[in-house]
mmCIF file of C-alpha atoms in Angstrom:
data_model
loop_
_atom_site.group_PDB
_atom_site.id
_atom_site.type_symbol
_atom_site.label_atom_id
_atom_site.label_comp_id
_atom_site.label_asym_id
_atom_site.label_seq_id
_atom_site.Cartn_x
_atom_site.Cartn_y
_atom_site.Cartn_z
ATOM 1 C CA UNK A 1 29.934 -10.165 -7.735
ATOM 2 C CA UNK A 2 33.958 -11.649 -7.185
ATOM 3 C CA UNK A 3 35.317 -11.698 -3.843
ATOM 4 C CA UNK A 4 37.891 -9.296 -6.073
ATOM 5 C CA UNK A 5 35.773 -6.947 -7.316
ATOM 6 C CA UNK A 6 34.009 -6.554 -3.876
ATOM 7 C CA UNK A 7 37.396 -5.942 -2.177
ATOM 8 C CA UNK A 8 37.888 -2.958 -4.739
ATOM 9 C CA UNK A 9 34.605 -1.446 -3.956
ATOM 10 C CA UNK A 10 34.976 -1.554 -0.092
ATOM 11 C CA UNK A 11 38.874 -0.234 -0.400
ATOM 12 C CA UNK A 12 37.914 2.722 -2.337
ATOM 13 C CA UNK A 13 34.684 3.391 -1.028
ATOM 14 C CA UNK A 14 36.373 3.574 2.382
ATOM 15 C CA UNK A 15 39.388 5.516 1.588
ATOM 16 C CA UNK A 16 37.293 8.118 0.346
ATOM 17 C CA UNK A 17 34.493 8.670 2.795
ATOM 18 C CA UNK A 18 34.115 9.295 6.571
ATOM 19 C CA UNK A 19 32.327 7.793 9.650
ATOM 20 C CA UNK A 20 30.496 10.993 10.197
ATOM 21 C CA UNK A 21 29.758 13.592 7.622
ATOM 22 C CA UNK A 22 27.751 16.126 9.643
ATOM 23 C CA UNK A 23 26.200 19.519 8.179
ATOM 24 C CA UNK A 24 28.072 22.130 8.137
ATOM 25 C CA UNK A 25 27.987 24.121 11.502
ATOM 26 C CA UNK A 26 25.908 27.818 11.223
ATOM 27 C CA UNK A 27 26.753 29.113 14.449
ATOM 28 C CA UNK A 28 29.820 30.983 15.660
ATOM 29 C CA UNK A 29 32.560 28.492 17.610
ATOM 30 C CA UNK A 30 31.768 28.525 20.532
ATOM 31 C CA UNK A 31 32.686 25.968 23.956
ATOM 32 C CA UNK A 32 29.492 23.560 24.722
ATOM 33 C CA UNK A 33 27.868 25.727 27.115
ATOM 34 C CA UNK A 34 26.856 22.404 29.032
ATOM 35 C CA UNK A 35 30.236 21.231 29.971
ATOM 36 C CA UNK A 36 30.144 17.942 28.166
ATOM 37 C CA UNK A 37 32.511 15.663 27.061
ATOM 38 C CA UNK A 38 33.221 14.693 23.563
ATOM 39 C CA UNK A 39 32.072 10.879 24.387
ATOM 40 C CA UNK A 40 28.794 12.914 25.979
ATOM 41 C CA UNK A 41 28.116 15.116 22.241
ATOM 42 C CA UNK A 42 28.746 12.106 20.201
ATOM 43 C CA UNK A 43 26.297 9.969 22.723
ATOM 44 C CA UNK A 44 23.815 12.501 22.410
ATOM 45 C CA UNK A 45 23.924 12.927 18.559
ATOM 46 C CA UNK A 46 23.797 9.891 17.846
ATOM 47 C CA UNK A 47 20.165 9.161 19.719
ATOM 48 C CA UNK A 48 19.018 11.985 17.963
ATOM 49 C CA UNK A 49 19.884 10.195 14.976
ATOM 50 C CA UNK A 50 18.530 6.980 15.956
ATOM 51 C CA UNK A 51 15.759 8.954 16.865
ATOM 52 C CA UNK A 52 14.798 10.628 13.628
ATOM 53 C CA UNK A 53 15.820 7.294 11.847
ATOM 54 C CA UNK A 54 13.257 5.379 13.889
ATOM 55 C CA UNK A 55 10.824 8.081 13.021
ATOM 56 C CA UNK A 56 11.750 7.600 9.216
ATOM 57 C CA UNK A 57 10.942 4.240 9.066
ATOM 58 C CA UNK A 58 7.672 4.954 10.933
ATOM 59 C CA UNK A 59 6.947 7.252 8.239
ATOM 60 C CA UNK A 60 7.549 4.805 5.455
ATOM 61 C CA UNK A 61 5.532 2.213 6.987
ATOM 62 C CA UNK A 62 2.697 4.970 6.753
ATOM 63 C CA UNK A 63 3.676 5.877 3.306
ATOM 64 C CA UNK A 64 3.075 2.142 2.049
ATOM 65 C CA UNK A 65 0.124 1.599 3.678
ATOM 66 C CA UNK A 66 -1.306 4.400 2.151
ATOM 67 C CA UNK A 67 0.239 3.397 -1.123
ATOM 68 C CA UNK A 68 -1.476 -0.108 -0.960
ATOM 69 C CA UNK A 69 -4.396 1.752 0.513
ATOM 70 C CA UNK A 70 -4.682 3.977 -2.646
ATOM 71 C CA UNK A 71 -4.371 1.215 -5.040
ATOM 72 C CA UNK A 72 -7.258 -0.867 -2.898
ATOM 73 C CA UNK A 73 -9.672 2.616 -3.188
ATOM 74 C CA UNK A 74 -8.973 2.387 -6.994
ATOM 75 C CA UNK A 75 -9.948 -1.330 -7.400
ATOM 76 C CA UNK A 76 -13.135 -0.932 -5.176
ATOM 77 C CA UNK A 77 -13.848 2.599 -7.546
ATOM 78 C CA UNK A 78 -13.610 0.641 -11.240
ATOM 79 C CA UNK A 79 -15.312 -2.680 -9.538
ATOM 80 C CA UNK A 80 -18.033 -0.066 -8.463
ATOM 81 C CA UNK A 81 -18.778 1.612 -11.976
ATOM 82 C CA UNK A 82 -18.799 -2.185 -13.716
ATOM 83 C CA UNK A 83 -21.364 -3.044 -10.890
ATOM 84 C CA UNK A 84 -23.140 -0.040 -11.602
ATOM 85 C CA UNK A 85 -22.881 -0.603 -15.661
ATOM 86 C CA UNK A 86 -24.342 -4.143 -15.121
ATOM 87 C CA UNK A 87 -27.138 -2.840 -12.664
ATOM 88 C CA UNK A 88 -28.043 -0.543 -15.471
ATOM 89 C CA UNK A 89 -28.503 -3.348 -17.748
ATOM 90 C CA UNK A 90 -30.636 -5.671 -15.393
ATOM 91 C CA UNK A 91 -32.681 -2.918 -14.478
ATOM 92 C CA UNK A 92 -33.637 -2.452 -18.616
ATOM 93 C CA UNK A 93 -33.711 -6.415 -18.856
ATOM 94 C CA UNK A 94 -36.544 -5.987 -15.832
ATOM 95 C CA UNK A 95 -38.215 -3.045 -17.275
ATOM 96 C CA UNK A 96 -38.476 -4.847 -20.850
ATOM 97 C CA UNK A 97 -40.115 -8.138 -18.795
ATOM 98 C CA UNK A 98 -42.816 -5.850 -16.715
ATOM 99 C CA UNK A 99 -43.682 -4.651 -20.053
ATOM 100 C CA UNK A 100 -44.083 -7.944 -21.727
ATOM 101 C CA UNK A 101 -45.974 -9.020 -19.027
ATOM 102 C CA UNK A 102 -48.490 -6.331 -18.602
ATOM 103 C CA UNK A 103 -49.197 -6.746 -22.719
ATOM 104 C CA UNK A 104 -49.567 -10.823 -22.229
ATOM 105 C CA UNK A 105 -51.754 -10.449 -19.029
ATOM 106 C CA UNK A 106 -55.029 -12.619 -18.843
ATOM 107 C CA UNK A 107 -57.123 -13.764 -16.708
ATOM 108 C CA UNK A 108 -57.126 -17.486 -18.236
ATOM 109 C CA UNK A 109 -55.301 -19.637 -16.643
ATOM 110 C CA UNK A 110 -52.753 -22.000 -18.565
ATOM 111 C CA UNK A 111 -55.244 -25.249 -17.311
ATOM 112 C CA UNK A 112 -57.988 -23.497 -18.971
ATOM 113 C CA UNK A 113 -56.239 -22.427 -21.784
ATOM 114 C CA UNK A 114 -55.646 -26.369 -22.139
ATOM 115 C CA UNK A 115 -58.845 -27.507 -21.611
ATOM 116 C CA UNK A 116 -59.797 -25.034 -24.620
ATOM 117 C CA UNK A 117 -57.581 -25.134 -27.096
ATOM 118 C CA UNK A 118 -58.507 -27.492 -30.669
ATOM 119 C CA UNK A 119 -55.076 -29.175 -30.598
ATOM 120 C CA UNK A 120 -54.292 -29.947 -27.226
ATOM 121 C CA UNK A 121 -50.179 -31.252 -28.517
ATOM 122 C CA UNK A 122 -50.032 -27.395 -29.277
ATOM 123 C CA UNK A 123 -50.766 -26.114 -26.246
ATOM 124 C CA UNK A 124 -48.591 -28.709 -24.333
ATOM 125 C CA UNK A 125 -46.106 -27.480 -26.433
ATOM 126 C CA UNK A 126 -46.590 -23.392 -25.805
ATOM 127 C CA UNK A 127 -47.060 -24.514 -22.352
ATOM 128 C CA UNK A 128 -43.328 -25.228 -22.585
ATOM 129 C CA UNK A 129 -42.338 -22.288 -23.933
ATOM 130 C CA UNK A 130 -44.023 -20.213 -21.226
ATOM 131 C CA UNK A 131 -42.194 -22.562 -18.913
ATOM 132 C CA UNK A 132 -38.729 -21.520 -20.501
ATOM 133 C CA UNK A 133 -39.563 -17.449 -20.453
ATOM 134 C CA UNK A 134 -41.122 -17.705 -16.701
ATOM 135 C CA UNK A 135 -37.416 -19.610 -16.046
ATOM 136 C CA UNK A 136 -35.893 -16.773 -18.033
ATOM 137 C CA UNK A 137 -37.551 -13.930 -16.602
ATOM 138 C CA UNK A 138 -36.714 -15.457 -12.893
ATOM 139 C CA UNK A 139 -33.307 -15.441 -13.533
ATOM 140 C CA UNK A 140 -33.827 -11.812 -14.532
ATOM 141 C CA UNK A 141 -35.323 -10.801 -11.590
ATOM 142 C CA UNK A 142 -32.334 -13.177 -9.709
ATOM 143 C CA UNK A 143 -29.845 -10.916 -11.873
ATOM 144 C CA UNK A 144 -31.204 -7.607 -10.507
ATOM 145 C CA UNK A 145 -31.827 -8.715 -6.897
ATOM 146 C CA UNK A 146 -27.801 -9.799 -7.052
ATOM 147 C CA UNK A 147 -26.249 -7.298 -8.418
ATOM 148 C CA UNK A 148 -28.487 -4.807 -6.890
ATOM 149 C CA UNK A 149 -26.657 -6.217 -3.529
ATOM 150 C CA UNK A 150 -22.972 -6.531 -5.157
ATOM 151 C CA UNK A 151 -23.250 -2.908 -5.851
ATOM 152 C CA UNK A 152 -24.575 -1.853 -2.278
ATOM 153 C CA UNK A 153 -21.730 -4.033 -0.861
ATOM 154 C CA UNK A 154 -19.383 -2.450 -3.114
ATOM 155 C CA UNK A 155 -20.609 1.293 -2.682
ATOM 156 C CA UNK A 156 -19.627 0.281 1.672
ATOM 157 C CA UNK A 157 -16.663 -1.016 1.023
ATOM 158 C CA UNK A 158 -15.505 1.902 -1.217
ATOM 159 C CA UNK A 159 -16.571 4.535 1.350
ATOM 160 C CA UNK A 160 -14.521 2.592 4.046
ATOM 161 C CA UNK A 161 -11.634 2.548 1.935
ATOM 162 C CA UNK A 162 -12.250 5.982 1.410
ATOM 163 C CA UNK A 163 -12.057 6.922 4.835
ATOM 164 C CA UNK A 164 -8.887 4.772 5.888
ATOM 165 C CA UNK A 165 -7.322 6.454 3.061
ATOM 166 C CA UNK A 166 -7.959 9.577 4.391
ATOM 167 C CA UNK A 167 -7.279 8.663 7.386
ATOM 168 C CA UNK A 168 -3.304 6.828 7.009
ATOM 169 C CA UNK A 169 -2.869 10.654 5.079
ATOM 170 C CA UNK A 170 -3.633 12.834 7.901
ATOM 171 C CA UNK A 171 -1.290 10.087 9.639
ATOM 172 C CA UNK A 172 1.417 10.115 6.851
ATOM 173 C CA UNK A 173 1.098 14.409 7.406
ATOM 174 C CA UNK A 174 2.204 13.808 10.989
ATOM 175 C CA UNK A 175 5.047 11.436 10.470
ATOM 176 C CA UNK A 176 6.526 13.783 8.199
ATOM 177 C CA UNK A 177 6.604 16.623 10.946
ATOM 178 C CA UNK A 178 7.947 14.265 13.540
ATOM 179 C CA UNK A 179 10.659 13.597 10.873
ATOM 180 C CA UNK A 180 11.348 17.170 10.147
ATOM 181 C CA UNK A 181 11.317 18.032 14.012
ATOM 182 C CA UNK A 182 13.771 15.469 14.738
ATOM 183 C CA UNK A 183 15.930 16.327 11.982
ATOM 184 C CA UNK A 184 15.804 19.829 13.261
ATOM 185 C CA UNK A 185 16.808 19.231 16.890
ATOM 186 C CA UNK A 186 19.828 17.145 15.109
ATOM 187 C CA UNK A 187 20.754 20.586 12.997
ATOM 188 C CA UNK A 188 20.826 23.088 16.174
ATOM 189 C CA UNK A 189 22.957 20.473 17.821
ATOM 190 C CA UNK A 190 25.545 20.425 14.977
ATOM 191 C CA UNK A 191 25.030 24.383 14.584
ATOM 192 C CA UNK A 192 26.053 24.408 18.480
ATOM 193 C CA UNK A 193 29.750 22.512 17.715
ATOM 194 C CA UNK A 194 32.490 24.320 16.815
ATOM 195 C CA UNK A 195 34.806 23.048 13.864
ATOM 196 C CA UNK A 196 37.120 21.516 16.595
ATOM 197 C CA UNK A 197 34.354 19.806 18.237
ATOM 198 C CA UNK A 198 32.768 18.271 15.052
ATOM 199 C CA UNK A 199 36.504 16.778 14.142
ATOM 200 C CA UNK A 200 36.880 15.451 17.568
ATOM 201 C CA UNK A 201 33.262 13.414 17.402
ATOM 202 C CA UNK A 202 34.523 11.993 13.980
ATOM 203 C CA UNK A 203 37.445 10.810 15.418
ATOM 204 C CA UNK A 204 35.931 9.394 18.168
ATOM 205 C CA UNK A 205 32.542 7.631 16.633
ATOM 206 C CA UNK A 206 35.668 6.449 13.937
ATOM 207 C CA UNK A 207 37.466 4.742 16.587
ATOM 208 C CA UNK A 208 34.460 3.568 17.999
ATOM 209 C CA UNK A 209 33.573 1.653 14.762
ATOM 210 C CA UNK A 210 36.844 0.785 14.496
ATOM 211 C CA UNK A 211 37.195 -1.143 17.700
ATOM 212 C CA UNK A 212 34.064 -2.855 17.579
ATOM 213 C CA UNK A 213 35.154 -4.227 13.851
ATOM 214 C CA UNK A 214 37.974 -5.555 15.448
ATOM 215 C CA UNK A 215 35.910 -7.475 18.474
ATOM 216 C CA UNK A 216 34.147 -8.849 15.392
ATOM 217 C CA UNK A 217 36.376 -10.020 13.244
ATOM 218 C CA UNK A 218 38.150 -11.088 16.115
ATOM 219 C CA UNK A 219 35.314 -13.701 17.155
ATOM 220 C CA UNK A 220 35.521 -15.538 14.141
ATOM 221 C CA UNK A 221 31.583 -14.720 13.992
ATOM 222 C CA UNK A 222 31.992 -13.395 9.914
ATOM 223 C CA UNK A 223 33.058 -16.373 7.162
ATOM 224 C CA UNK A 224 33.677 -15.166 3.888
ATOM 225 C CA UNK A 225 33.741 -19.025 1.994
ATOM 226 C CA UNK A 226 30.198 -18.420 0.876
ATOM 227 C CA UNK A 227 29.353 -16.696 -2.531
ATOM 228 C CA UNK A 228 26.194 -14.571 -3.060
ATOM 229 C CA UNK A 229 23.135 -16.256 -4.860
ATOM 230 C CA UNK A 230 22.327 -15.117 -8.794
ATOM 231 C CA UNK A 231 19.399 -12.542 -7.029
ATOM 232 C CA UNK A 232 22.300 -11.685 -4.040
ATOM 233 C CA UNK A 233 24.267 -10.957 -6.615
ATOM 234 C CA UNK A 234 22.074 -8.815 -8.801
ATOM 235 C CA UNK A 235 21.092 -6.938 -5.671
ATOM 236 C CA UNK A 236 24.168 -6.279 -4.692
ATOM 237 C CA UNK A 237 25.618 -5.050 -7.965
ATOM 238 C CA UNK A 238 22.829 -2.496 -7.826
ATOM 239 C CA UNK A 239 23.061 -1.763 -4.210
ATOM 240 C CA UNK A 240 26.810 -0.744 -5.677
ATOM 241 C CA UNK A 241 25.420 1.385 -8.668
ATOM 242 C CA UNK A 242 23.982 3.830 -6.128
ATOM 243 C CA UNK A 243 27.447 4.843 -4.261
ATOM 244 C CA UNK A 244 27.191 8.426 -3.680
ATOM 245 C CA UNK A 245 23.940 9.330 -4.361
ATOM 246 C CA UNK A 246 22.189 11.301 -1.075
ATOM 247 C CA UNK A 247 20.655 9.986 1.536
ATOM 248 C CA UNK A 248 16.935 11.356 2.020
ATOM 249 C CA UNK A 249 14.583 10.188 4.282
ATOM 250 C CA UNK A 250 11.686 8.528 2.872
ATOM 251 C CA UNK A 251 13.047 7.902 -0.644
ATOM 252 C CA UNK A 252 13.379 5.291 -2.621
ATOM 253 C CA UNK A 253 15.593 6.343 -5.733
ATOM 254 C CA UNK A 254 16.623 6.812 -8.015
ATOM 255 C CA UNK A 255 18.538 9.979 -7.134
ATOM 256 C CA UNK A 256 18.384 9.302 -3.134
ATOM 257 C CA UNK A 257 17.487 6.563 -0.639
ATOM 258 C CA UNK A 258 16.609 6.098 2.638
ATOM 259 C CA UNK A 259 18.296 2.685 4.335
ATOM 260 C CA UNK A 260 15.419 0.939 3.533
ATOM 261 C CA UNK A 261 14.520 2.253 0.823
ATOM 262 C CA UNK A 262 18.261 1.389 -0.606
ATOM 263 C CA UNK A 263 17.769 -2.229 0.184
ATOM 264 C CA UNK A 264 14.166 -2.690 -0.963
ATOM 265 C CA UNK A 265 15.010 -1.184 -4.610
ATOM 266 C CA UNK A 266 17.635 -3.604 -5.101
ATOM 267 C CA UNK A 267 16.281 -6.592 -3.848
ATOM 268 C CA UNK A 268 13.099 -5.358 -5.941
ATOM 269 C CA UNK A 269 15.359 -5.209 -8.964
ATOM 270 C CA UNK A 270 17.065 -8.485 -8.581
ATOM 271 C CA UNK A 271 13.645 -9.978 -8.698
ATOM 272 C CA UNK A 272 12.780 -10.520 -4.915
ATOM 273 C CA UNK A 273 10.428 -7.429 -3.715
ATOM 274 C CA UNK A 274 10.842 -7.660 -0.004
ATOM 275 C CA UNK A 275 9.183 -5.274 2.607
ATOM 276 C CA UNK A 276 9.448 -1.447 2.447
ATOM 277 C CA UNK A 277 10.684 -0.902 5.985
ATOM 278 C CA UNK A 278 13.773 -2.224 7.986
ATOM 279 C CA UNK A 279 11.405 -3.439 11.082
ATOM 280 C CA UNK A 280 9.223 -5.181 8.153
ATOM 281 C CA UNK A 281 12.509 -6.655 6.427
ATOM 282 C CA UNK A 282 13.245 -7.947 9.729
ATOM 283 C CA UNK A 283 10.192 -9.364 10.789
ATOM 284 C CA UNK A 284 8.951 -10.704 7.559
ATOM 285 C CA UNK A 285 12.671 -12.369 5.804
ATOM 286 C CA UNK A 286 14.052 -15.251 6.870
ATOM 287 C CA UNK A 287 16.493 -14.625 9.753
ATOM 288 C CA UNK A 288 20.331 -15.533 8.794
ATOM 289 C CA UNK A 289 23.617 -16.340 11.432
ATOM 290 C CA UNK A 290 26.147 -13.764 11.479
ATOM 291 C CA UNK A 291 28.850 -16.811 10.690
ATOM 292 C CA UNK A 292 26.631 -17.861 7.451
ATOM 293 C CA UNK A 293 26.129 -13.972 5.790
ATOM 294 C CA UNK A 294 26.554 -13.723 2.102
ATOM 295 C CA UNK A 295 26.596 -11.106 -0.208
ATOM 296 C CA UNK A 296 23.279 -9.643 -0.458
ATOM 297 C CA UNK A 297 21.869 -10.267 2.519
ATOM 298 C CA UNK A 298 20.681 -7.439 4.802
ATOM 299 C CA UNK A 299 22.246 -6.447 7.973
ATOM 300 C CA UNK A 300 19.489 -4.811 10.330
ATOM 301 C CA UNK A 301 20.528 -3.095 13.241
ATOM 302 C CA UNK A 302 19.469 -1.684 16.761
ATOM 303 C CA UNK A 303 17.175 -2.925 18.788
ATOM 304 C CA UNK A 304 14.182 -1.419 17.369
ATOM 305 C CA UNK A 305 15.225 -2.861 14.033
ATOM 306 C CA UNK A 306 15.685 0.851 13.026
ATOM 307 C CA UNK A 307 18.375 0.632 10.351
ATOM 308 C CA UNK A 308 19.314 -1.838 7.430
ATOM 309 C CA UNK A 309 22.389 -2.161 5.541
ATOM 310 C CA UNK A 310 23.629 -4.665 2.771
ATOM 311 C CA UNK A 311 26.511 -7.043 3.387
ATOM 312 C CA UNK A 312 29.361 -6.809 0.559
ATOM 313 C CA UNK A 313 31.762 -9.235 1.801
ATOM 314 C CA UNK A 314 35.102 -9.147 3.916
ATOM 315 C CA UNK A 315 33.334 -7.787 6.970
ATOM 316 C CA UNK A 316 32.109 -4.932 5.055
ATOM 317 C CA UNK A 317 28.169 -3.524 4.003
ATOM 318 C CA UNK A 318 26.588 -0.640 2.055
ATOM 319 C CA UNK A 319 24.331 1.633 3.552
ATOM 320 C CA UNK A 320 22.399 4.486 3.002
ATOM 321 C CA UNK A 321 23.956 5.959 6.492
ATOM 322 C CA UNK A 322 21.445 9.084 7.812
ATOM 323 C CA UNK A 323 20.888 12.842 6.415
ATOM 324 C CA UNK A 324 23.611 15.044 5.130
ATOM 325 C CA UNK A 325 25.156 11.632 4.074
ATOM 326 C CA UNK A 326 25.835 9.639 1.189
ATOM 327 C CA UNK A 327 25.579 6.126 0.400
ATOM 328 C CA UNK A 328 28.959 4.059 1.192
ATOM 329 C CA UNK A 329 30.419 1.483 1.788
ATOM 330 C CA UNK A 330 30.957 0.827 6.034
ATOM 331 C CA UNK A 331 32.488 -1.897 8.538
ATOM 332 C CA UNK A 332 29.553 -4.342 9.060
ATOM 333 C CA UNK A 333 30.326 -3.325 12.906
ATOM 334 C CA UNK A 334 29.599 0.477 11.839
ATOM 335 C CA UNK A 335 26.371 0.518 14.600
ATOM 336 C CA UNK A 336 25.563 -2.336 17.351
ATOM 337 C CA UNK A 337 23.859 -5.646 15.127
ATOM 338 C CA UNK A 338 20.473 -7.203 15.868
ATOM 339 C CA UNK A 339 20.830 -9.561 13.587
ATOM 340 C CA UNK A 340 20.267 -10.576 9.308
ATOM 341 C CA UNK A 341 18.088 -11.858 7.242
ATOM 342 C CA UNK A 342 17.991 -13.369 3.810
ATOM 343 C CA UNK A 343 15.290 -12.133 1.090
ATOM 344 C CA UNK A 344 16.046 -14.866 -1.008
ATOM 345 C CA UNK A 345 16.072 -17.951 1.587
ATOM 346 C CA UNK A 346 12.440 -19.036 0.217
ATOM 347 C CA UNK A 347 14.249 -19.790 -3.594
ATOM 348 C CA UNK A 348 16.928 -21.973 -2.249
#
């Protein structure tokens, strides 16, 4: 994407959103019956919504385990019925030898048979053939014993599977309600502001972000000289496609995204499937200097690694902000950096 073209999308993108787009308040205006400031409500909100973003990501680190988990029960289940398939047929291979072998019973033994026969080059020669079948029929039995055990092994494994399964979705069931409890304490705090109050919290997280973009710039810690990679590119030109669609926790398009799952989907569909979660992205990518970011590379932020964005550019990134939100475009210095990584580093 051009340096021009970026600068157009962060312009307008700016001019026509906010810092903070809360929900819309429920409750009759009323003062904050706990005396705080406006520094103190905005403080407050926003570790409830660090809180319930942390929580998020927890749940989508549940959510592709059991995704991976699910697709590891299905393997085991169609490796299972071709185990059982084949045991079927070994088990009618050995059937058809016991009978063969209870109708060619004797009691005279090959050596005997020798000593007996009139052409002695014949029986040398059937001798061999009962060689070959006794070979045959070993392997048989060898057959059966094996894949008697591969489909034991496999039955175990399945019913382990089984149970982790079941058990990451009783865990998956209680990230959700952490999620929706968090969200909830977030929507009686904004149902406790009056209008006045929720304008003076924008203004003041606004001039927050403001100041702390200017620190930034300021240190000569962003360079803009370096142009995004072919993938960086096609990453971010998706990452751009979504502008305006909902955030939602726990999706992952295409009609709403969570952070993560906003930058995962477009590295994904620039060819570069990176982790699911912001903590993984950060753990897992290739960590990046501030002073060396290019387009496309992923901003994570917090201590906890609890929120990703995508750098555009010009000191500016795309996010998938928090609920009651839409994606936009933000200053990089929006919320306090841990650092960035680069999902395609490994291809250079």
């Amino acid at each position: 994407m051009s340096g021009r073209l970026l600068r157009l999308v962060c312009t307008a993108a700016v001019a026509a959103g906010s810092v903070l787009a809360p929900l819309p308040a429920t409750a009759a205006p009323a003062p904050d019956p706990g005396g705080r400031t406006v520094a103190e409500q905005l403080t407050d909100l926003q570790r409830l919504y660090r809180q319930a973003e942390k929580a998020t990501e927890t749940y989508d680190a549940t959510a592709e385990k059991l995704r991976k988990q699910r697709a590891e029960v299905d393997r085991l289940d169609r490796a299972l019925a071709r185990a059982r398939l084949t045991l079927q047929d070994s088990r009618g291979a050995a059937g058809r030898l016991a009978r063969q072998q209870y109708q060619s019973s004797t009691d005279i033994s090959p050596y005997v048979r020798l000593l007996l026969a009139r052409d002695p080059q014949q029986a040398l020669d059937q001798g061999h053939v009962i060689g070959r079948l006794a070979r045959e029929q070993a392997a048989t039995v060898g057959r059966l014993t094996g894949t008697e055990k591969k489909a034991d092994a496999l039955a175990r494994s399945a019913r382990t599977a089984l149970d982790r399964q079941l058990s990451l979705a009783a865990r998956q069931k209680k990230d959700r309600d952490d999620v929706q409890g968090r969200l909830k304490k977030v929507e009686e705090l904004l149902a406790s502001l009056t209008p006045e109050q929720l304008s003076a919290l924008a203004e003041l997280e606004k001039h927050g972000v403001d100041t702390a973009q200017q620190k930034l710039l300021a240190s000569g810690a962003l360079d803009d000289d370096r142009p995004p990679s072919p993938e960086g590119d096609r990453a971010v030109r998706y990452a751009v496609r979504q502008l305006g669609k909902p955030y939602q926790w726990g999706a992952e398009g295409p009609k709403s995204y969570d952070c993560s799952g906003l930058t995962s989907q477009a590295w994904d569909r620039a060819g570069t499937p990176i982790p699911r979660t912001s903590q993984e992205q950060w753990a897992q990518l290739p960590k990046v200097p501030l002073d060396q970011l290019r387009p496309g590379d992923l901003v994570i932020y917090f201590p906890e690694a609890t929120h990703v964005a995508m750098y555009l550019g010009h000191g500016m990134m795309i996010q998938a902000p928090r609920t009651g939100e839409k994606i936009k475009v933000s200053p990089v210095a929006a919320y306090p950096i841990l650092g960035a990584v680069r999902p395609d580093e490994r291809r250079l």
